[in-house]
């Protein structure tokens, strides 16, 4: 069968998601890489159009893609997400931060554009697949699983002196530095909670987070009749990347099939919100709405960078974020420029917090 070529623009091509995406793209002749961008590493020759730094929407304008894979890390991915959604171009979204900070604006742009929004985050890809074709009324709750990160089971006292190297040693996923630290603080699951709220139009009290150390079950949906659908698979981002890039075809991948008879057991527990306050802070920021999720994200980006630089202890990350949320006004952004202002103001407040921590 002859399939039409899908023209892909890959933003964040040198990162963990970006490199795994290149592997999937090169395995499928019908996926054509037309543009690639990175933040600072050179990528000459990787695609017909390449760009290092600069304005990502300029590159997208020139590339005329059928699908944008946004695998940039952090707030820097915002404009590319809004640009793609507004135009009804398919968006494969790894950059969860853009949906967290711009929730209502992004969803409004998506509705105007009318294109596909395919989550690449493994939990959201899983939930998307469990929800496909079901009515919203039939859904009771969405359950997101968290590995618990490298510090699962530790007390606050044991976390006082942990180093960046320890925080970066994730037990089940091999990822970029920012999301690895976010997994160690549980901020990542907090961002994912807000991401899920916007992606699936579910109120926060219908989204639960459970700790599941082996990362085999990525998400579950409880339906009103008592049935539960779960999505399982080995933790390998090439699966959700391939799902998004080859949707709706679900092409083959090199990932091994799940071995059940080998003795697979699945364990779930409640998250420890006292030791890992970032999850509760994110839930509160999400429930408050307005620019609170944007403030949460900005303060977290500043605090994580300071922790990785050795300027802030691990437990200081949540302190800086909590103080910044208290100090910021949180008013709803009317447009993208107000969001950029809220982000900048939150970064100033958080830098001040890092300075006195
Ligand atoms: P990474 O740090 O490995 O890579 C980030 C990429 O973004 C790099 O290519 C970098 O050059 C690029 N970048 C940074 N700033 C940029 C800018 N201003 N303009 C253009 N490019 C820029 O990060 P990652 O782990 O690949 O994560 C990327 C995104 O995917 C994050 O939002 C993360 O939360 C999400 N995500 C990652 C994983 C994973 O397994 N790594 C899983 C789920 C979600
Ligand atoms: Mg995830």
Tab-separated table of C-alpha atoms in Angstrom, residues 72-198:
chain	number	residue	atom	x	y	z
A	72	UNK	CA	12.026	21.160	23.518
A	73	UNK	CA	12.445	21.285	27.288
A	74	UNK	CA	10.708	23.956	29.369
A	75	UNK	CA	8.876	27.216	28.706
A	76	UNK	CA	10.954	27.683	25.534
A	77	UNK	CA	8.529	25.291	23.797
A	78	UNK	CA	5.517	27.564	24.308
A	79	UNK	CA	5.335	29.489	21.025
A	80	UNK	CA	5.817	26.375	18.888
A	81	UNK	CA	2.913	24.645	20.666
A	82	UNK	CA	0.598	27.646	20.206
A	83	UNK	CA	1.662	28.146	16.575
A	84	UNK	CA	0.996	24.499	15.684
A	85	UNK	CA	-2.345	24.198	17.489
A	86	UNK	CA	-3.636	27.470	16.017
A	87	UNK	CA	-2.974	26.253	12.467
A	88	UNK	CA	-4.605	22.853	12.885
A	89	UNK	CA	-1.296	21.120	12.172
A	90	UNK	CA	-0.819	17.809	14.008
A	91	UNK	CA	1.166	18.299	17.220
A	92	UNK	CA	3.048	15.441	18.875
A	93	UNK	CA	3.661	16.981	22.276
A	94	UNK	CA	6.527	15.945	24.531
A	95	UNK	CA	7.014	19.512	25.829
A	96	UNK	CA	4.480	19.224	28.672
A	97	UNK	CA	5.559	22.588	30.104
A	98	UNK	CA	3.875	24.491	27.249
A	99	UNK	CA	0.499	22.911	27.976
A	100	UNK	CA	0.926	23.430	31.712
A	101	UNK	CA	1.745	27.128	31.430
A	102	UNK	CA	-0.670	28.003	28.631
A	103	UNK	CA	-3.502	25.525	29.386
A	104	UNK	CA	-6.593	27.571	28.468
A	105	UNK	CA	-4.851	29.501	25.659
A	106	UNK	CA	-3.491	26.302	24.139
A	107	UNK	CA	-6.820	24.483	24.310
A	108	UNK	CA	-8.592	27.477	22.736
A	109	UNK	CA	-5.995	27.512	19.924
A	110	UNK	CA	-6.472	23.747	19.488
A	111	UNK	CA	-10.240	24.173	19.209
A	112	UNK	CA	-9.865	26.955	16.632
A	113	UNK	CA	-7.273	24.999	14.662
A	114	UNK	CA	-9.054	21.658	14.854
A	115	UNK	CA	-5.895	19.547	14.355
A	116	UNK	CA	-4.624	16.457	16.131
A	117	UNK	CA	-2.953	16.774	19.538
A	118	UNK	CA	-1.053	13.559	20.235
A	119	UNK	CA	0.608	13.324	23.637
A	120	UNK	CA	4.129	11.880	23.699
A	121	UNK	CA	4.415	11.812	27.487
A	122	UNK	CA	4.075	8.073	28.171
A	123	UNK	CA	1.262	8.392	30.740
A	124	UNK	CA	-0.755	10.685	28.491
A	125	UNK	CA	-0.184	8.567	25.414
A	126	UNK	CA	-1.450	5.627	27.491
A	127	UNK	CA	-4.500	7.546	28.709
A	128	UNK	CA	-5.206	8.811	25.181
A	129	UNK	CA	-5.235	5.205	23.955
A	130	UNK	CA	-7.506	3.999	26.808
A	131	UNK	CA	-9.893	6.915	26.192
A	132	UNK	CA	-10.049	6.753	22.412
A	133	UNK	CA	-13.639	6.272	21.274
A	134	UNK	CA	-15.168	6.421	24.808
A	135	UNK	CA	-17.689	8.999	25.895
A	136	UNK	CA	-16.578	11.534	28.489
A	137	UNK	CA	-19.624	10.679	30.667
A	138	UNK	CA	-18.523	7.045	30.964
A	139	UNK	CA	-15.192	8.029	32.576
A	140	UNK	CA	-14.917	8.026	36.363
A	141	UNK	CA	-11.219	8.748	36.957
A	142	UNK	CA	-7.861	8.867	35.241
A	143	UNK	CA	-4.963	7.323	37.170
A	144	UNK	CA	-1.423	8.437	36.327
A	145	UNK	CA	1.404	6.236	37.530
A	146	UNK	CA	4.684	7.581	38.937
A	147	UNK	CA	7.838	5.508	39.342
A	148	UNK	CA	8.584	7.415	42.556
A	149	UNK	CA	12.004	8.370	41.177
A	150	UNK	CA	15.410	7.610	42.698
A	151	UNK	CA	14.406	8.759	46.203
A	152	UNK	CA	11.237	6.702	46.632
A	153	UNK	CA	10.921	5.477	50.233
A	154	UNK	CA	13.392	8.040	51.614
A	155	UNK	CA	12.587	10.408	54.508
A	156	UNK	CA	13.096	14.172	54.364
A	157	UNK	CA	16.156	13.797	56.617
A	158	UNK	CA	17.741	11.476	54.099
A	159	UNK	CA	17.187	14.011	51.300
A	160	UNK	CA	18.967	16.964	52.944
A	161	UNK	CA	22.332	16.314	51.271
A	162	UNK	CA	21.445	14.504	48.046
A	163	UNK	CA	23.547	15.537	45.046
A	164	UNK	CA	22.578	16.275	41.439
A	165	UNK	CA	24.272	13.020	40.366
A	166	UNK	CA	22.035	11.046	42.749
A	167	UNK	CA	18.930	12.898	41.568
A	168	UNK	CA	19.822	12.220	37.918
A	169	UNK	CA	20.085	8.443	38.433
A	170	UNK	CA	16.513	7.509	37.545
A	171	UNK	CA	15.625	3.863	38.242
A	172	UNK	CA	13.420	3.129	35.194
A	173	UNK	CA	13.714	5.922	32.586
A	174	UNK	CA	16.790	7.455	30.925
A	175	UNK	CA	15.871	11.106	30.278
A	176	UNK	CA	17.189	14.671	30.006
A	177	UNK	CA	18.477	16.361	33.197
A	178	UNK	CA	15.520	18.669	33.890
A	179	UNK	CA	12.838	15.982	33.730
A	180	UNK	CA	15.075	13.606	35.714
A	181	UNK	CA	15.235	16.079	38.605
A	182	UNK	CA	11.482	16.668	38.197
A	183	UNK	CA	10.984	12.924	38.612
A	184	UNK	CA	13.078	12.915	41.784
A	185	UNK	CA	10.978	15.720	43.363
A	186	UNK	CA	7.672	14.419	41.859
A	187	UNK	CA	7.278	17.824	40.152
A	188	UNK	CA	7.138	15.850	36.913
A	189	UNK	CA	3.976	14.087	38.055
A	190	UNK	CA	2.615	17.454	39.153
A	191	UNK	CA	3.223	18.872	35.671
A	192	UNK	CA	1.642	15.737	34.217
A	193	UNK	CA	-1.434	16.157	36.416
A	194	UNK	CA	-1.982	19.647	34.992
A	195	UNK	CA	-1.148	18.417	31.485
A	196	UNK	CA	-3.785	15.665	31.828
A	197	UNK	CA	-6.398	18.123	33.120
A	198	UNK	CA	-6.085	20.170	29.934
